mmCIF file of C-alpha atoms in Angstrom:
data_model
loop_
_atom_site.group_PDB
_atom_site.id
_atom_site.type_symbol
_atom_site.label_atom_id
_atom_site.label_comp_id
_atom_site.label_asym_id
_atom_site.label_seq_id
_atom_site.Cartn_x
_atom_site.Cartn_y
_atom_site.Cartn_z
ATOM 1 C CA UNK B 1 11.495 19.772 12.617
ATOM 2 C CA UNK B 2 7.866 18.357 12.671
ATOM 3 C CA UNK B 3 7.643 14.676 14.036
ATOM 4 C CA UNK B 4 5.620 11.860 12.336
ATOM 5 C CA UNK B 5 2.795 12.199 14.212
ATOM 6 C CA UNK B 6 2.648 16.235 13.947
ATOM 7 C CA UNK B 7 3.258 15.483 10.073
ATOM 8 C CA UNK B 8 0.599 13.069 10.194
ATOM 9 C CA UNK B 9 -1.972 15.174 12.169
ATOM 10 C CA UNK B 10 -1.356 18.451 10.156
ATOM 11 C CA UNK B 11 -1.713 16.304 6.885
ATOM 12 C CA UNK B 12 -5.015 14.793 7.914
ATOM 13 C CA UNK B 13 -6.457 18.004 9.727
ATOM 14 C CA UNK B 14 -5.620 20.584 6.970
ATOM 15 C CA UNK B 15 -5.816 18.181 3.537
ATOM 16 C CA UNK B 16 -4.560 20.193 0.112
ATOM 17 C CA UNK B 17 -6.728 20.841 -2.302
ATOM 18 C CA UNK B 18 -6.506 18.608 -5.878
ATOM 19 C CA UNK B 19 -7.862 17.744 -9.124
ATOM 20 C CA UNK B 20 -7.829 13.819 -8.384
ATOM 21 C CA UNK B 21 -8.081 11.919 -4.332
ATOM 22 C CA UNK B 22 -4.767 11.697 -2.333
ATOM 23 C CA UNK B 23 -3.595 8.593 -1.194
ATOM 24 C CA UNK B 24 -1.133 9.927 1.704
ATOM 25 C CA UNK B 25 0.928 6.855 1.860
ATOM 26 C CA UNK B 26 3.255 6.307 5.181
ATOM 27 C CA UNK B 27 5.881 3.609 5.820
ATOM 28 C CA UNK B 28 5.544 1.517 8.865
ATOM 29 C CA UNK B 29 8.678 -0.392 9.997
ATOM 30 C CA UNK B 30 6.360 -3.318 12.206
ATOM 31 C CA UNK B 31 3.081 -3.694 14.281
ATOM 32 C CA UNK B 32 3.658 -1.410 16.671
ATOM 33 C CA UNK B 33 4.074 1.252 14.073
ATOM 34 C CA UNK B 34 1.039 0.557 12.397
ATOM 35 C CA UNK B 35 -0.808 0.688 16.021
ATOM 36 C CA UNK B 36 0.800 4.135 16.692
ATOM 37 C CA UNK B 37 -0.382 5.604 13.285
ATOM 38 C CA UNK B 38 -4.187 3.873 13.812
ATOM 39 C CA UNK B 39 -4.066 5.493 17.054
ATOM 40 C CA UNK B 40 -3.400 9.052 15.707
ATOM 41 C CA UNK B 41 -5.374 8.878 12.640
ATOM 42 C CA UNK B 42 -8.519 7.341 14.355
ATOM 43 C CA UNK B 43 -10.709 10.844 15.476
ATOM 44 C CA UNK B 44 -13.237 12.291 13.816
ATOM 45 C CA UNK B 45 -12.001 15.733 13.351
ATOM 46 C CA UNK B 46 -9.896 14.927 10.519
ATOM 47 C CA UNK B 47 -11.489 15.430 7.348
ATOM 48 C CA UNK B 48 -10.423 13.271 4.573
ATOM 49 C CA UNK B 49 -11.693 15.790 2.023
ATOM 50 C CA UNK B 50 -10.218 19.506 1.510
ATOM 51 C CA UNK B 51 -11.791 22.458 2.462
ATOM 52 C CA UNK B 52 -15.142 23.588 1.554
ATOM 53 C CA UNK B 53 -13.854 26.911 0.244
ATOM 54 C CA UNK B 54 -15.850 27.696 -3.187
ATOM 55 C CA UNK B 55 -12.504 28.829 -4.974
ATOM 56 C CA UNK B 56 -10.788 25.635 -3.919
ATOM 57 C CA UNK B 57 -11.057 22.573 -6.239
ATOM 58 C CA UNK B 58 -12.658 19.848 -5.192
ATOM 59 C CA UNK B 59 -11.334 16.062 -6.200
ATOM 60 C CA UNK B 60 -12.300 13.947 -8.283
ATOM 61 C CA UNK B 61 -12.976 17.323 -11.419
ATOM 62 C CA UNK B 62 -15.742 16.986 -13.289
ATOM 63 C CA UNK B 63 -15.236 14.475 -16.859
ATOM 64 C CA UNK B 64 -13.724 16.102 -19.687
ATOM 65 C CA UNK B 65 -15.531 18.006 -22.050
ATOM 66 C CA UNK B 66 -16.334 16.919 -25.406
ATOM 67 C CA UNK B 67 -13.561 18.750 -27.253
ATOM 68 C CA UNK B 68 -11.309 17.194 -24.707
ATOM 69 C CA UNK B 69 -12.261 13.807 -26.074
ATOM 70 C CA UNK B 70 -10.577 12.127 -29.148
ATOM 71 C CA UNK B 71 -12.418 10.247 -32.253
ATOM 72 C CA UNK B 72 -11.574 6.838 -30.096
ATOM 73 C CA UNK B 73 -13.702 8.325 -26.727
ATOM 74 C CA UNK B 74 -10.179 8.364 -24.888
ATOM 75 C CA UNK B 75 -8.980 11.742 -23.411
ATOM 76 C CA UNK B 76 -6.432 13.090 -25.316
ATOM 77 C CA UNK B 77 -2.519 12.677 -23.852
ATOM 78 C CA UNK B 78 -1.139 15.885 -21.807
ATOM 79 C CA UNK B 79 2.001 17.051 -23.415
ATOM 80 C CA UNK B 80 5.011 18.672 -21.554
ATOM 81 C CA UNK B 81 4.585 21.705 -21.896
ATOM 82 C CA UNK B 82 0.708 21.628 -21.268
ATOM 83 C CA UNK B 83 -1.222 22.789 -17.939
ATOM 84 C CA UNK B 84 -3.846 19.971 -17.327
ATOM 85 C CA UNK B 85 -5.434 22.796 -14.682
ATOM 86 C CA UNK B 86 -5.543 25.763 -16.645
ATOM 87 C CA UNK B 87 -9.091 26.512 -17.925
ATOM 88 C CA UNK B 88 -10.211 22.730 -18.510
ATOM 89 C CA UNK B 89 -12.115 22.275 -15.622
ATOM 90 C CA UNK B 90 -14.660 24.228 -13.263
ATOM 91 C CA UNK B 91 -15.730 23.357 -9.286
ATOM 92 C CA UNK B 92 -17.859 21.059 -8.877
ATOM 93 C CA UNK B 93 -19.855 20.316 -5.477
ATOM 94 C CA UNK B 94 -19.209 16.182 -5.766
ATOM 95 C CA UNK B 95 -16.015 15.248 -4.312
ATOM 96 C CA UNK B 96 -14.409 11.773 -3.793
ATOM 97 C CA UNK B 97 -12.269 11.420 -0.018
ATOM 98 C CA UNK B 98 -8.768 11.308 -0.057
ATOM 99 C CA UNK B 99 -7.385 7.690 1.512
ATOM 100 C CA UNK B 100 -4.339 6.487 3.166
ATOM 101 C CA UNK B 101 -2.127 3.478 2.699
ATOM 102 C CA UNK B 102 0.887 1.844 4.282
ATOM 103 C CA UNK B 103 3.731 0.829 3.024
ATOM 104 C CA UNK B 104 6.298 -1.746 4.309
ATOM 105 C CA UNK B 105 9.506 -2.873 3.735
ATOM 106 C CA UNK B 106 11.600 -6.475 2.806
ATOM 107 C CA UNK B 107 14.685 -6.550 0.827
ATOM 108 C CA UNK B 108 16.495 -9.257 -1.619
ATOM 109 C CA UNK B 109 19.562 -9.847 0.228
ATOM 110 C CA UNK B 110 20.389 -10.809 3.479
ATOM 111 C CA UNK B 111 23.113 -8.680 4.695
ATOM 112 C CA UNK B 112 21.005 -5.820 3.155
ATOM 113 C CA UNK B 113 18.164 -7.145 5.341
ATOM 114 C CA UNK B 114 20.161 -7.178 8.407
ATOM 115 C CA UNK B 115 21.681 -3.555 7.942
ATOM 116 C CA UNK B 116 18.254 -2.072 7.036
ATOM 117 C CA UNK B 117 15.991 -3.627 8.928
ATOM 118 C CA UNK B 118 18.018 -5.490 11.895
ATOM 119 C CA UNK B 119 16.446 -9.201 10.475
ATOM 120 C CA UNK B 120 16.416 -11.998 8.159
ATOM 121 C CA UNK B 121 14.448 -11.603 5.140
ATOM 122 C CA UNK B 122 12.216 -14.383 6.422
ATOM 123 C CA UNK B 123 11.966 -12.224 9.889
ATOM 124 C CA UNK B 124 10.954 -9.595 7.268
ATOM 125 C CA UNK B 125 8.457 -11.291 6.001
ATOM 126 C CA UNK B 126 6.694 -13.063 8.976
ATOM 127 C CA UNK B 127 7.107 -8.983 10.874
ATOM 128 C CA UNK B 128 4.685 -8.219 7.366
ATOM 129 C CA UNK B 129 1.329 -10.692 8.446
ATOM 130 C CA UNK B 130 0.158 -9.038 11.421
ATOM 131 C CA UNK B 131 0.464 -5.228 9.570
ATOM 132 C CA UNK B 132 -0.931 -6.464 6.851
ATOM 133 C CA UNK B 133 -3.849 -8.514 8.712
ATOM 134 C CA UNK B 134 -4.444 -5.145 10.810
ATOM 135 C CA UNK B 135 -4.279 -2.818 7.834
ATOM 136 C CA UNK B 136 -6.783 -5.030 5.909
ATOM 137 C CA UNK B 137 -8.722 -5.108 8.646
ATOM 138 C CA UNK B 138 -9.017 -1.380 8.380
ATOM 139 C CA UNK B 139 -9.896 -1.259 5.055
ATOM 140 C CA UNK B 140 -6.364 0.480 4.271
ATOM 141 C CA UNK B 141 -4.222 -0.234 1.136
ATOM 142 C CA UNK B 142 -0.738 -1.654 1.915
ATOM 143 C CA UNK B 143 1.964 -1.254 -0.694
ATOM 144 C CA UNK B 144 4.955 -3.599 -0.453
ATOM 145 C CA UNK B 145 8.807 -2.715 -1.577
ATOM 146 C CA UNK B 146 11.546 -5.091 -2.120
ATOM 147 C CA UNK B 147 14.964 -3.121 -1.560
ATOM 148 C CA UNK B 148 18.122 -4.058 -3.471
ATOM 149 C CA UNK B 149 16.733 -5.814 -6.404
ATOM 150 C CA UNK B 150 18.906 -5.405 -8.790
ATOM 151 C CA UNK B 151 22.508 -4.626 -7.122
ATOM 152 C CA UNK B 152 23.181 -4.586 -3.192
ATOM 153 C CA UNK B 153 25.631 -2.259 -1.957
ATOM 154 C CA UNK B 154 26.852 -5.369 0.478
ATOM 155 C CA UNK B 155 26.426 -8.591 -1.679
ATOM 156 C CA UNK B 156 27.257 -6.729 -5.365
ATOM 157 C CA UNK B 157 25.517 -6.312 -8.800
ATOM 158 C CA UNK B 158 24.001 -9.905 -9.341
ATOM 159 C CA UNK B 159 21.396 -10.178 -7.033
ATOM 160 C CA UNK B 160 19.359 -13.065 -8.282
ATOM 161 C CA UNK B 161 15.584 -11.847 -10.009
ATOM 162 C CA UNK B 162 14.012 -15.472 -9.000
ATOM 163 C CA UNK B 163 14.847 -14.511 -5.546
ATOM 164 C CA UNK B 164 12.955 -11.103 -5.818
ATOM 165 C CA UNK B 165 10.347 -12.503 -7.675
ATOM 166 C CA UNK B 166 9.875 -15.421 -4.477
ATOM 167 C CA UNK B 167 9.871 -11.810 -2.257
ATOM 168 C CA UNK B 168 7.640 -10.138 -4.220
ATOM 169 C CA UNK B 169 5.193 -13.217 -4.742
ATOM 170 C CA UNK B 170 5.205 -13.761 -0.741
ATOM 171 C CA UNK B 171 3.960 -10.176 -0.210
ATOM 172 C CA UNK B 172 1.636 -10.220 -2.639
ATOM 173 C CA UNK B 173 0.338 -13.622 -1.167
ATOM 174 C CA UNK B 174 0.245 -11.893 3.049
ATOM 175 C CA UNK B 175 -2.205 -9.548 1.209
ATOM 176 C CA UNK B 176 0.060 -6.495 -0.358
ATOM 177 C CA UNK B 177 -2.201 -4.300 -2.804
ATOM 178 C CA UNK B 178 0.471 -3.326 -4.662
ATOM 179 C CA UNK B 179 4.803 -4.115 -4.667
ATOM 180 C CA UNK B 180 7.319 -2.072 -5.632
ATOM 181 C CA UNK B 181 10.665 -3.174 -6.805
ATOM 182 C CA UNK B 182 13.840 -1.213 -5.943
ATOM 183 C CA UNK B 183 16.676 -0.742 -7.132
ATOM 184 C CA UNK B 184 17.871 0.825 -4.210
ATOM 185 C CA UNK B 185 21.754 1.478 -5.581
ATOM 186 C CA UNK B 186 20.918 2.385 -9.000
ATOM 187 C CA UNK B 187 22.931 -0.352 -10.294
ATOM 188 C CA UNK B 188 20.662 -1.938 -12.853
ATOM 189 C CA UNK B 189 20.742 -1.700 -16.128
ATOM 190 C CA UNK B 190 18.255 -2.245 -19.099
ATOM 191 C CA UNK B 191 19.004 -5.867 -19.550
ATOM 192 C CA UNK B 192 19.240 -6.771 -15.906
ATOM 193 C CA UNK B 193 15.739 -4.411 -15.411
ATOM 194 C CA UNK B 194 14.572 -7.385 -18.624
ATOM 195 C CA UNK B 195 15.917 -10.235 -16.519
ATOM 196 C CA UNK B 196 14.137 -9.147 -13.817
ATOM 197 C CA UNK B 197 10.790 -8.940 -15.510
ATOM 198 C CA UNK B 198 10.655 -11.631 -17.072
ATOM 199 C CA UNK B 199 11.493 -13.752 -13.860
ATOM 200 C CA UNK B 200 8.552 -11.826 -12.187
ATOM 201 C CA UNK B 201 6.373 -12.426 -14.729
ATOM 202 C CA UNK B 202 7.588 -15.855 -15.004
ATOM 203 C CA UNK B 203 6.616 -16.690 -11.487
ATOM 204 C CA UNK B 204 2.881 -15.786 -12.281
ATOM 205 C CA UNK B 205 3.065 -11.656 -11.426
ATOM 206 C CA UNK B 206 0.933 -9.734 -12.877
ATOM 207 C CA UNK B 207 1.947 -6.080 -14.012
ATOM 208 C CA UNK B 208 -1.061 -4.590 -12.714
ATOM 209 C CA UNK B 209 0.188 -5.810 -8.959
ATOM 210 C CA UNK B 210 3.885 -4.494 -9.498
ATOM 211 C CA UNK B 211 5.628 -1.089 -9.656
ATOM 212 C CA UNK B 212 9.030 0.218 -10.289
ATOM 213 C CA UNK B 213 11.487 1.927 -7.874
ATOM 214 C CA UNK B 214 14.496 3.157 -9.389
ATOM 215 C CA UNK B 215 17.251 5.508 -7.990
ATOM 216 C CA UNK B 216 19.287 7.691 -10.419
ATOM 217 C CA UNK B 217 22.994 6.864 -9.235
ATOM 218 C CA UNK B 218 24.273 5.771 -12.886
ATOM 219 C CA UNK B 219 21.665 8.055 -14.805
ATOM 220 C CA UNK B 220 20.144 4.870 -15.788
ATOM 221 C CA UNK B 221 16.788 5.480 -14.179
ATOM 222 C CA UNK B 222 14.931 6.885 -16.832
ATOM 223 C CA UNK B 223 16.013 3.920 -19.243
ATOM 224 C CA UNK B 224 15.101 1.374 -16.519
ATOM 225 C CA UNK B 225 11.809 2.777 -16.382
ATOM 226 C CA UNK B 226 11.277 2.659 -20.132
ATOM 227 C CA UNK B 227 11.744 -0.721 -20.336
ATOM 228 C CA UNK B 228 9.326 -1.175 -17.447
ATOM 229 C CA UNK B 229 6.937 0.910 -19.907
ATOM 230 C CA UNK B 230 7.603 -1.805 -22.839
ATOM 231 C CA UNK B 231 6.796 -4.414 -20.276
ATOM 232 C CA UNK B 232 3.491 -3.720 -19.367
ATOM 233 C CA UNK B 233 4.393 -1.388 -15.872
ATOM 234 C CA UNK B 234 2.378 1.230 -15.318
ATOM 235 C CA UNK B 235 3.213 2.633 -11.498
ATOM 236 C CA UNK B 236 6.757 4.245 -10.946
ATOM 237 C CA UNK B 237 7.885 5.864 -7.816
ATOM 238 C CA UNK B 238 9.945 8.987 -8.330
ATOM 239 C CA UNK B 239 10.975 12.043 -6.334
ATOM 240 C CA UNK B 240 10.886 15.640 -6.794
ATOM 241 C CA UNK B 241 13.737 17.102 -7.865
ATOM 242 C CA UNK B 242 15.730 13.578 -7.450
ATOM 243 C CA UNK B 243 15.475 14.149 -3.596
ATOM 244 C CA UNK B 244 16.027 11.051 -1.565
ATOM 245 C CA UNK B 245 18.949 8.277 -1.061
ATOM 246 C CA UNK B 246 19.846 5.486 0.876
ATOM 247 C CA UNK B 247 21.877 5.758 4.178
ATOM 248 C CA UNK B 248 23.303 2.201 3.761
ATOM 249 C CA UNK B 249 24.463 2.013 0.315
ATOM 250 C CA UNK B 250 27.228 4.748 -0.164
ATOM 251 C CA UNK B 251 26.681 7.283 -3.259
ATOM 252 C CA UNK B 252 23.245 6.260 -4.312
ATOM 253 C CA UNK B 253 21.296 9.170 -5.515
ATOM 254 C CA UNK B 254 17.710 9.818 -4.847
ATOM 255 C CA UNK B 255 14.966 7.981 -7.056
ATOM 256 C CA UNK B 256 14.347 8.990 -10.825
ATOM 257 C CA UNK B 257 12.993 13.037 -10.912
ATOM 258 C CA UNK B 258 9.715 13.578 -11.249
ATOM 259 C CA UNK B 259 10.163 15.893 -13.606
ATOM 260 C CA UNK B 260 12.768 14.188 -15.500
ATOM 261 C CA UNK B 261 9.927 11.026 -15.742
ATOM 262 C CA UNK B 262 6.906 13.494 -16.487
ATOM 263 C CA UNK B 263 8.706 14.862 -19.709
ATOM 264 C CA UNK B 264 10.226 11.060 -20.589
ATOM 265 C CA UNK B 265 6.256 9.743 -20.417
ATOM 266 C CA UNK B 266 4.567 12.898 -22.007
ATOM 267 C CA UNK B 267 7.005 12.515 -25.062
ATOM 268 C CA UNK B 268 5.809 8.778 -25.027
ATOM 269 C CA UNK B 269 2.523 10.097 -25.776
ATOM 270 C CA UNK B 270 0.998 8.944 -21.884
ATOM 271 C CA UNK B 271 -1.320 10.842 -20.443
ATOM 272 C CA UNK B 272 -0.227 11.400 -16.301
ATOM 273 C CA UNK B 273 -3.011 13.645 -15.358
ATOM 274 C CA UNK B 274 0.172 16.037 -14.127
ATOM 275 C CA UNK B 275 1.567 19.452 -15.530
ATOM 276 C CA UNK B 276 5.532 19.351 -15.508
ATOM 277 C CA UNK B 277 6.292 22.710 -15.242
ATOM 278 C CA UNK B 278 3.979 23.102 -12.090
ATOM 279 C CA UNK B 279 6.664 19.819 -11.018
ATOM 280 C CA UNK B 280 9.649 21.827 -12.040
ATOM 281 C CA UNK B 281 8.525 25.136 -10.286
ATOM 282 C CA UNK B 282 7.990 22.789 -6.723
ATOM 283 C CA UNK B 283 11.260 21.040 -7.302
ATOM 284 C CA UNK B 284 13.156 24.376 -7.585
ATOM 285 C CA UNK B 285 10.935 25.525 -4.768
ATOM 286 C CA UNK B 286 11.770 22.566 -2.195
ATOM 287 C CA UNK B 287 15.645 22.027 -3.693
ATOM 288 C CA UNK B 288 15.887 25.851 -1.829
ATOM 289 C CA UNK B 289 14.091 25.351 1.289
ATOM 290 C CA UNK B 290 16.549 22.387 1.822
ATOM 291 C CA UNK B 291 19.482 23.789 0.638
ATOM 292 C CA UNK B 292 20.664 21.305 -1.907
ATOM 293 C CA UNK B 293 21.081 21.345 -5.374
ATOM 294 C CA UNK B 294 18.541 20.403 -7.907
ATOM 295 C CA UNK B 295 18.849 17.245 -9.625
ATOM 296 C CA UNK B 296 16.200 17.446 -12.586
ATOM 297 C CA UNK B 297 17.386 18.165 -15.571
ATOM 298 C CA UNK B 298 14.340 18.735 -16.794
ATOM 299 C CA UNK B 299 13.277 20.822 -13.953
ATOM 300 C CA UNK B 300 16.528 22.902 -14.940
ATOM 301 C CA UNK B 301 15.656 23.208 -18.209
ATOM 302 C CA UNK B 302 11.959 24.313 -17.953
ATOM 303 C CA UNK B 303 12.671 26.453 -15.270
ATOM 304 C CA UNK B 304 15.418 28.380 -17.696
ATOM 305 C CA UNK B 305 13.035 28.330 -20.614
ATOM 306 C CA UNK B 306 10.481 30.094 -18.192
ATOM 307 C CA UNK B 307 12.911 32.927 -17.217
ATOM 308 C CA UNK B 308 13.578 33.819 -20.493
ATOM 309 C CA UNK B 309 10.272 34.525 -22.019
#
């Protein structure tokens, strides 16, 4: 298996090609693993744009055309079963670079803290100003995460939202673009997720600064997220094919599907930029290469509907 730094090279050195710039976004735990990904990333052979290759798409695609446009000058909303790629756009020589951010990591509870990240959540935080100073000073987007916020596998269920809206305001206040709030275990709930928001919000949030992180353990994800919708969120983390988990909290589940989120959203009416069955098709695809079963339901689903026609 690759290291981080062969993942990071390869990534940077052979970029995939896209409709829309990549923001390759990697975690680092304190300063010196900031330093150590500044120190591989900093050459000038790495191309932050894809290849030149005239069949290859180039990012950002061209703007829609007029029939793509609706009576109110908004594009019109990709549905489920649509392919935003298929025959709506053509090359186009302009391209916009790809970027890369950071992310880094606090949590709501101590003991959670302690197990995760061998400190105090006020270690935690102080560990965050010299990333953050060095990352800013690199022009590179940091995105914060607060783990546990709405159960802890240590401390239980109530985990108290003024608490993770103190976290999530001190982040945002070292200089975080951008934090995401976890629920790590899966243990929240739609009035807890309600709670939570409205203590974030309370203590002067903004939406626009926050996104939502939740795991899939109680198969409450997707109604967690829709009440983040209601709210005003507009970022959610989720994982293809429900990968992903948490080594310290016993039977969580990885986050919310991608696929399962995609066809939640599109039935909404929101437009995501991102075909679903393309998702399903890489979720089935990656679920086999690691030997594990896939969790989307929706993946499942489409993928079945595919077969049969």
């Amino acid at each position: 298996m690759a290291n981080t730094s062969e993942v990071l090279i390869y990534l940077l050195s052979q970029p995939p090609a896209a409709l829309a710039p990549v923001a390759f976004n990697f975690l680092v735990p304190n300063l010196k693993g900031l330093q150590n990904f500044l120190k591989t990333s900093d050459t000038d052979n790495f191309p932050n744009s894809p290849s030149k290759d005239p069949t290859i798409m180039p990012t950002p695609p061209p703007s829609p055309e007029p029939e793509e446009i609706g009576d109110t000058g908004e594009q019109r909303p990709i549905k489920s079963t649509g392919d935003p790629n298929k025959d709506s756009v053509q090359p186009d020589k302009s391209f916009i670079s790809n970027s890369m951010e950071v992310s880094l990591f606090t949590a709501a509870t101590e003991t959670f803290s302690k197990k995760n990240t061998n400190c105090t959540i006020a270690e935690s935080l102080e560990r965050c100003r010299p990333i953050v100073s060095l990352a800013k000073s690199r022009n590179i987007r940091v995105r914060g995460y607060v783990s546990v916020a709405l159960g802890c596998p240590y401390e239980g269920p109530d985990v108290s939202p003024a608490k993770v809206a103190e976290i999530t305001a001190s982040l945002l206040e070292i200089g975080a673009d951008e934090v995401s709030v976890a629920d790590t275990t899966g243990m929240g709930t739609a009035p807890k997720t309600q709670e939570l928001l409205k203590a974030l919000f309370g203590a002067g949030i903004s939406a626009k600064d926050l996104a939502l992180h939740f795991h899939d353990t109680y198969g409450q994800a997707l109604v967690n997220a829709v009440v983040g919708l209601e709210q005003g969120i507009r970022t959610f983390d989720s994982s293809v094919g429900g990968l992903g988990g948490c080594p310290y909290s016993k039977g969580a589940t990885g986050n919310v599907a991608t696929e399962d989120l995609l066809h939640c959203l599109h039935s909404l009416g929101a437009t995501t930029g991102v075909d679903v069955e393309k998702m399903a098709e890489i979720g089935n695809w990656i679920s086999k290469e690691l030997g594990r079963p896939n969790d989307s339901r929706t993946g499942k689903a489409i993928l079945a509907r595919l077969s049969s026609t």
